[in-house]
PDB file of C-alpha atoms in Angstrom:
ATOM      1  CA  UNK A   1     -42.874 -23.446  27.061  1.00 43.00           C
ATOM      2  CA  UNK A   2     -43.254 -22.483  23.290  1.00 43.00           C
ATOM      3  CA  UNK A   3     -46.412 -20.453  24.854  1.00 42.00           C
ATOM      4  CA  UNK A   4     -44.247 -18.702  27.163  1.00 33.00           C
ATOM      5  CA  UNK A   5     -41.618 -17.996  24.745  1.00 35.00           C
ATOM      6  CA  UNK A   6     -44.524 -16.804  22.089  1.00 33.00           C
ATOM      7  CA  UNK A   7     -46.264 -14.686  24.554  1.00 34.00           C
ATOM      8  CA  UNK A   8     -42.808 -13.021  25.812  1.00 32.00           C
ATOM      9  CA  UNK A   9     -41.927 -12.250  22.344  1.00 35.00           C
ATOM     10  CA  UNK A  10     -45.218 -10.448  21.343  1.00 34.00           C
ATOM     11  CA  UNK A  11     -44.662  -8.490  24.949  1.00 34.00           C
ATOM     12  CA  UNK A  12     -41.570  -7.277  24.046  1.00 37.00           C
ATOM     13  CA  UNK A  13     -41.942  -6.960  20.515  1.00 34.00           C
ATOM     14  CA  UNK A  14     -44.871  -4.543  21.495  1.00 37.00           C
ATOM     15  CA  UNK A  15     -43.509  -2.379  24.095  1.00 36.00           C
ATOM     16  CA  UNK A  16     -40.420  -1.904  21.836  1.00 36.00           C
ATOM     17  CA  UNK A  17     -42.790  -0.760  18.960  1.00 37.00           C
ATOM     18  CA  UNK A  18     -44.779   1.696  21.366  1.00 38.00           C
ATOM     19  CA  UNK A  19     -41.625   2.766  22.964  1.00 40.00           C
ATOM     20  CA  UNK A  20     -39.209   3.365  19.842  1.00 47.00           C
ATOM     21  CA  UNK A  21     -40.563   6.974  17.931  1.00 54.00           C
ATOM     22  CA  UNK A  22     -38.911   7.972  14.938  1.00 78.00           C
ATOM     23  CA  UNK A  23     -37.470  11.209  15.072  1.00 85.00           C
ATOM     24  CA  UNK A  24     -37.193  13.629  12.164  1.00 88.00           C
ATOM     25  CA  UNK A  25     -34.006  15.760  12.241  1.00 89.00           C
ATOM     26  CA  UNK A  26     -34.445  19.473  11.210  1.00 88.00           C
ATOM     27  CA  UNK A  27     -30.988  19.980  10.975  1.00 88.00           C
ATOM     28  CA  UNK A  28     -31.267  23.487   9.643  1.00 86.00           C
ATOM     29  CA  UNK A  29     -33.282  24.578  12.249  1.00 89.00           C
ATOM     30  CA  UNK A  30     -31.161  22.767  14.774  1.00 90.00           C
ATOM     31  CA  UNK A  31     -33.751  20.391  16.269  1.00 94.00           C
ATOM     32  CA  UNK A  32     -35.170  16.694  16.268  1.00 95.00           C
ATOM     33  CA  UNK A  33     -38.607  15.724  16.932  1.00 95.00           C
ATOM     34  CA  UNK A  34     -41.180  12.738  16.551  1.00 95.00           C
ATOM     35  CA  UNK A  35     -44.022  14.748  15.161  1.00 95.00           C
ATOM     36  CA  UNK A  36     -47.304  12.349  15.525  1.00 94.00           C
ATOM     37  CA  UNK A  37     -48.533  13.771  12.154  1.00 93.00           C
ATOM     38  CA  UNK A  38     -46.831  15.758   9.142  1.00 93.00           C
ATOM     39  CA  UNK A  39     -46.776  19.187  10.599  1.00 95.00           C
ATOM     40  CA  UNK A  40     -47.604  22.325   8.426  1.00 95.00           C
ATOM     41  CA  UNK A  41     -44.665  24.559   8.161  1.00 95.00           C
ATOM     42  CA  UNK A  42     -45.075  28.186   8.019  1.00 96.00           C
ATOM     43  CA  UNK A  43     -42.116  30.842   7.552  1.00 96.00           C
ATOM     44  CA  UNK A  44     -42.288  34.650   8.223  1.00 95.00           C
ATOM     45  CA  UNK A  45     -40.085  37.376   9.078  1.00 94.00           C
ATOM     46  CA  UNK A  46     -40.294  40.408  11.387  1.00 86.00           C
ATOM     47  CA  UNK A  47     -38.848  43.483  11.298  1.00 87.00           C
ATOM     48  CA  UNK A  48     -38.001  44.853  14.380  1.00 79.00           C
ATOM     49  CA  UNK A  49     -35.691  48.024  15.648  1.00 78.00           C
ATOM     50  CA  UNK A  50     -33.483  45.345  16.756  1.00 72.00           C
ATOM     51  CA  UNK A  51     -33.408  43.976  13.362  1.00 80.00           C
ATOM     52  CA  UNK A  52     -34.811  40.698  11.677  1.00 88.00           C
ATOM     53  CA  UNK A  53     -36.501  37.505  13.600  1.00 90.00           C
ATOM     54  CA  UNK A  54     -36.708  34.889  11.006  1.00 93.00           C
ATOM     55  CA  UNK A  55     -40.036  32.252  12.353  1.00 94.00           C
ATOM     56  CA  UNK A  56     -40.681  29.179  11.432  1.00 96.00           C
ATOM     57  CA  UNK A  57     -44.025  27.192  13.152  1.00 96.00           C
ATOM     58  CA  UNK A  58     -44.232  23.481  12.839  1.00 96.00           C
ATOM     59  CA  UNK A  59     -47.892  22.639  13.804  1.00 97.00           C
ATOM     60  CA  UNK A  60     -49.660  19.103  13.705  1.00 96.00           C
ATOM     61  CA  UNK A  61     -53.181  17.911  15.326  1.00 95.00           C
ATOM     62  CA  UNK A  62     -53.780  14.939  17.164  1.00 92.00           C
ATOM     63  CA  UNK A  63     -57.313  13.524  17.974  1.00 92.00           C
ATOM     64  CA  UNK A  64     -57.427  15.685  21.029  1.00 96.00           C
ATOM     65  CA  UNK A  65     -54.243  17.985  20.965  1.00 97.00           C
ATOM     66  CA  UNK A  66     -52.648  20.468  19.286  1.00 97.00           C
ATOM     67  CA  UNK A  67     -48.850  20.703  18.986  1.00 97.00           C
ATOM     68  CA  UNK A  68     -47.160  24.235  17.735  1.00 96.00           C
ATOM     69  CA  UNK A  69     -42.925  24.366  17.975  1.00 97.00           C
ATOM     70  CA  UNK A  70     -41.472  27.816  16.830  1.00 95.00           C
ATOM     71  CA  UNK A  71     -38.402  28.267  15.871  1.00 95.00           C
ATOM     72  CA  UNK A  72     -37.056  32.002  16.260  1.00 93.00           C
ATOM     73  CA  UNK A  73     -33.811  33.398  14.939  1.00 93.00           C
ATOM     74  CA  UNK A  74     -32.806  36.798  16.548  1.00 90.00           C
ATOM     75  CA  UNK A  75     -30.052  38.638  15.474  1.00 89.00           C
ATOM     76  CA  UNK A  76     -26.883  37.048  16.901  1.00 87.00           C
ATOM     77  CA  UNK A  77     -25.574  40.407  18.279  1.00 87.00           C
ATOM     78  CA  UNK A  78     -28.418  41.410  19.877  1.00 84.00           C
ATOM     79  CA  UNK A  79     -28.348  38.055  22.080  1.00 85.00           C
ATOM     80  CA  UNK A  80     -24.627  38.969  23.027  1.00 86.00           C
ATOM     81  CA  UNK A  81     -25.949  42.315  24.263  1.00 87.00           C
ATOM     82  CA  UNK A  82     -28.729  41.258  26.036  1.00 87.00           C
ATOM     83  CA  UNK A  83     -26.624  38.769  28.148  1.00 86.00           C
ATOM     84  CA  UNK A  84     -28.170  36.668  30.802  1.00 87.00           C
ATOM     85  CA  UNK A  85     -30.722  39.189  31.773  1.00 88.00           C
ATOM     86  CA  UNK A  86     -31.921  39.985  28.771  1.00 87.00           C
ATOM     87  CA  UNK A  87     -32.153  36.133  27.770  1.00 89.00           C
ATOM     88  CA  UNK A  88     -34.533  35.839  30.956  1.00 91.00           C
ATOM     89  CA  UNK A  89     -36.389  38.544  29.757  1.00 89.00           C
ATOM     90  CA  UNK A  90     -36.906  36.999  26.549  1.00 89.00           C
ATOM     91  CA  UNK A  91     -38.180  33.637  28.248  1.00 93.00           C
ATOM     92  CA  UNK A  92     -40.264  35.677  30.636  1.00 94.00           C
ATOM     93  CA  UNK A  93     -41.835  37.545  27.761  1.00 91.00           C
ATOM     94  CA  UNK A  94     -42.916  34.541  25.462  1.00 91.00           C
ATOM     95  CA  UNK A  95     -44.285  32.918  28.908  1.00 95.00           C
ATOM     96  CA  UNK A  96     -46.710  35.851  29.333  1.00 95.00           C
ATOM     97  CA  UNK A  97     -47.390  36.178  25.826  1.00 93.00           C
ATOM     98  CA  UNK A  98     -48.329  32.487  25.795  1.00 94.00           C
ATOM     99  CA  UNK A  99     -51.066  32.557  28.708  1.00 96.00           C
ATOM    100  CA  UNK A 100     -51.954  35.726  27.587  1.00 95.00           C
ATOM    101  CA  UNK A 101     -53.213  34.130  24.219  1.00 94.00           C
ATOM    102  CA  UNK A 102     -54.366  30.876  25.761  1.00 95.00           C
ATOM    103  CA  UNK A 103     -56.466  33.221  27.903  1.00 95.00           C
ATOM    104  CA  UNK A 104     -58.186  34.851  24.995  1.00 94.00           C
ATOM    105  CA  UNK A 105     -58.333  31.662  22.983  1.00 92.00           C
ATOM    106  CA  UNK A 106     -59.814  29.794  25.659  1.00 94.00           C
ATOM    107  CA  UNK A 107     -61.900  32.486  27.083  1.00 93.00           C
ATOM    108  CA  UNK A 108     -61.096  31.965  30.740  1.00 93.00           C
ATOM    109  CA  UNK A 109     -58.930  32.890  33.522  1.00 96.00           C
ATOM    110  CA  UNK A 110     -55.392  31.175  33.392  1.00 96.00           C
ATOM    111  CA  UNK A 111     -54.413  28.923  36.374  1.00 97.00           C
ATOM    112  CA  UNK A 112     -50.939  27.714  36.767  1.00 97.00           C
ATOM    113  CA  UNK A 113     -49.796  23.997  37.293  1.00 96.00           C
ATOM    114  CA  UNK A 114     -46.500  24.163  36.559  1.00 97.00           C
ATOM    115  CA  UNK A 115     -43.590  26.450  36.108  1.00 97.00           C
ATOM    116  CA  UNK A 116     -40.126  26.559  36.419  1.00 97.00           C
ATOM    117  CA  UNK A 117     -36.330  27.744  34.783  1.00 95.00           C
ATOM    118  CA  UNK A 118     -33.476  25.697  34.061  1.00 96.00           C
ATOM    119  CA  UNK A 119     -30.886  24.332  31.873  1.00 96.00           C
ATOM    120  CA  UNK A 120     -31.415  22.462  29.137  1.00 96.00           C
ATOM    121  CA  UNK A 121     -29.213  19.713  28.395  1.00 94.00           C
ATOM    122  CA  UNK A 122     -27.583  21.289  31.443  1.00 94.00           C
ATOM    123  CA  UNK A 123     -26.694  24.451  29.336  1.00 93.00           C
ATOM    124  CA  UNK A 124     -29.404  26.346  27.517  1.00 94.00           C
ATOM    125  CA  UNK A 125     -31.534  28.813  29.736  1.00 95.00           C
ATOM    126  CA  UNK A 126     -35.124  27.374  29.373  1.00 96.00           C
ATOM    127  CA  UNK A 127     -38.580  27.837  31.040  1.00 96.00           C
ATOM    128  CA  UNK A 128     -41.271  24.981  31.373  1.00 97.00           C
ATOM    129  CA  UNK A 129     -44.826  26.155  32.327  1.00 97.00           C
ATOM    130  CA  UNK A 130     -48.663  24.690  32.118  1.00 97.00           C
ATOM    131  CA  UNK A 131     -51.911  25.452  33.469  1.00 97.00           C
ATOM    132  CA  UNK A 132     -55.628  25.681  32.726  1.00 97.00           C
ATOM    133  CA  UNK A 133     -58.099  28.071  31.290  1.00 96.00           C
ATOM    134  CA  UNK A 134     -61.447  27.419  30.410  1.00 90.00           C
ATOM    135  CA  UNK A 135     -61.348  23.388  31.121  1.00 92.00           C
ATOM    136  CA  UNK A 136     -58.632  22.846  28.625  1.00 96.00           C
ATOM    137  CA  UNK A 137     -54.983  22.323  29.563  1.00 97.00           C
ATOM    138  CA  UNK A 138     -51.660  23.600  28.481  1.00 97.00           C
ATOM    139  CA  UNK A 139     -47.990  22.642  28.821  1.00 98.00           C
ATOM    140  CA  UNK A 140     -45.202  24.695  27.269  1.00 97.00           C
ATOM    141  CA  UNK A 141     -41.185  24.573  27.281  1.00 97.00           C
ATOM    142  CA  UNK A 142     -39.308  27.424  25.733  1.00 97.00           C
ATOM    143  CA  UNK A 143     -35.687  27.390  25.300  1.00 96.00           C
ATOM    144  CA  UNK A 144     -32.758  29.910  24.065  1.00 94.00           C
ATOM    145  CA  UNK A 145     -29.957  28.257  22.780  1.00 93.00           C
ATOM    146  CA  UNK A 146     -27.442  30.816  21.439  1.00 91.00           C
ATOM    147  CA  UNK A 147     -29.572  33.136  19.330  1.00 91.00           C
ATOM    148  CA  UNK A 148     -32.458  30.455  18.626  1.00 93.00           C
ATOM    149  CA  UNK A 149     -35.554  30.778  20.723  1.00 94.00           C
ATOM    150  CA  UNK A 150     -37.593  27.792  20.580  1.00 96.00           C
ATOM    151  CA  UNK A 151     -41.093  27.566  21.803  1.00 97.00           C
ATOM    152  CA  UNK A 152     -42.755  23.955  21.954  1.00 97.00           C
ATOM    153  CA  UNK A 153     -46.685  24.294  23.238  1.00 97.00           C
ATOM    154  CA  UNK A 154     -49.322  21.428  23.365  1.00 97.00           C
ATOM    155  CA  UNK A 155     -52.857  22.376  24.340  1.00 97.00           C
ATOM    156  CA  UNK A 156     -55.592  20.079  25.174  1.00 97.00           C
ATOM    157  CA  UNK A 157     -54.946  16.560  26.236  1.00 97.00           C
ATOM    158  CA  UNK A 158     -51.196  17.345  27.018  1.00 96.00           C
ATOM    159  CA  UNK A 159     -51.229  13.666  28.540  1.00 95.00           C
ATOM    160  CA  UNK A 160     -51.945  11.932  25.539  1.00 96.00           C
ATOM    161  CA  UNK A 161     -49.188   9.560  24.040  1.00 96.00           C
ATOM    162  CA  UNK A 162     -48.385  10.932  21.235  1.00 95.00           C
ATOM    163  CA  UNK A 163     -48.033  14.508  22.561  1.00 95.00           C
ATOM    164  CA  UNK A 164     -45.724  12.545  25.355  1.00 94.00           C
ATOM    165  CA  UNK A 165     -43.927  11.035  22.972  1.00 95.00           C
ATOM    166  CA  UNK A 166     -43.132  14.191  21.009  1.00 96.00           C
ATOM    167  CA  UNK A 167     -42.349  15.940  23.940  1.00 94.00           C
ATOM    168  CA  UNK A 168     -39.796  13.357  24.781  1.00 95.00           C
ATOM    169  CA  UNK A 169     -38.502  13.023  21.285  1.00 95.00           C
ATOM    170  CA  UNK A 170     -37.736  16.575  21.502  1.00 96.00           C
ATOM    171  CA  UNK A 171     -33.844  17.414  20.979  1.00 96.00           C
ATOM    172  CA  UNK A 172     -31.289  20.459  19.974  1.00 95.00           C
ATOM    173  CA  UNK A 173     -28.876  19.169  17.678  1.00 91.00           C
ATOM    174  CA  UNK A 174     -25.753  20.768  17.107  1.00 82.00           C
ATOM    175  CA  UNK A 175     -25.483  22.297  13.466  1.00 68.00           C
TER     176      UNK A 175
END
């Protein structure tokens, strides 16, 4: 009987350890996520006709995958002016650009395996897509929250446990 309790304790402890991934909050960026390794952070500012777009990219590598999370801050008045149709255009443009860049990097034609548009958290326009090029997989999630545009891309083994844990841990937070 004692061995049964020890076995159950070990099983429960190991399940709890693998299911609990510590997410780090990035309150200024408005999200939290459990990156598998400490991400490299790169900030840029792009001048456009519509105003300055501030961009921050968080990148980390696993054994057989790369995660890039980009937060882009558009001028708030631009997003209001664009409305729903314009926001959908931003999502579509990001998807098309990501696919084109992926094809260029992998030197192969992209084959879609997933493509859906939905409301993230039931309130923010989002698109999720994925596919293969040059025998490499990619999955992406794009979300527009007010004037913040998030692009999360995983390339390589998109089913790796650390990569799927990262996606599950990603949450938008209110500032």
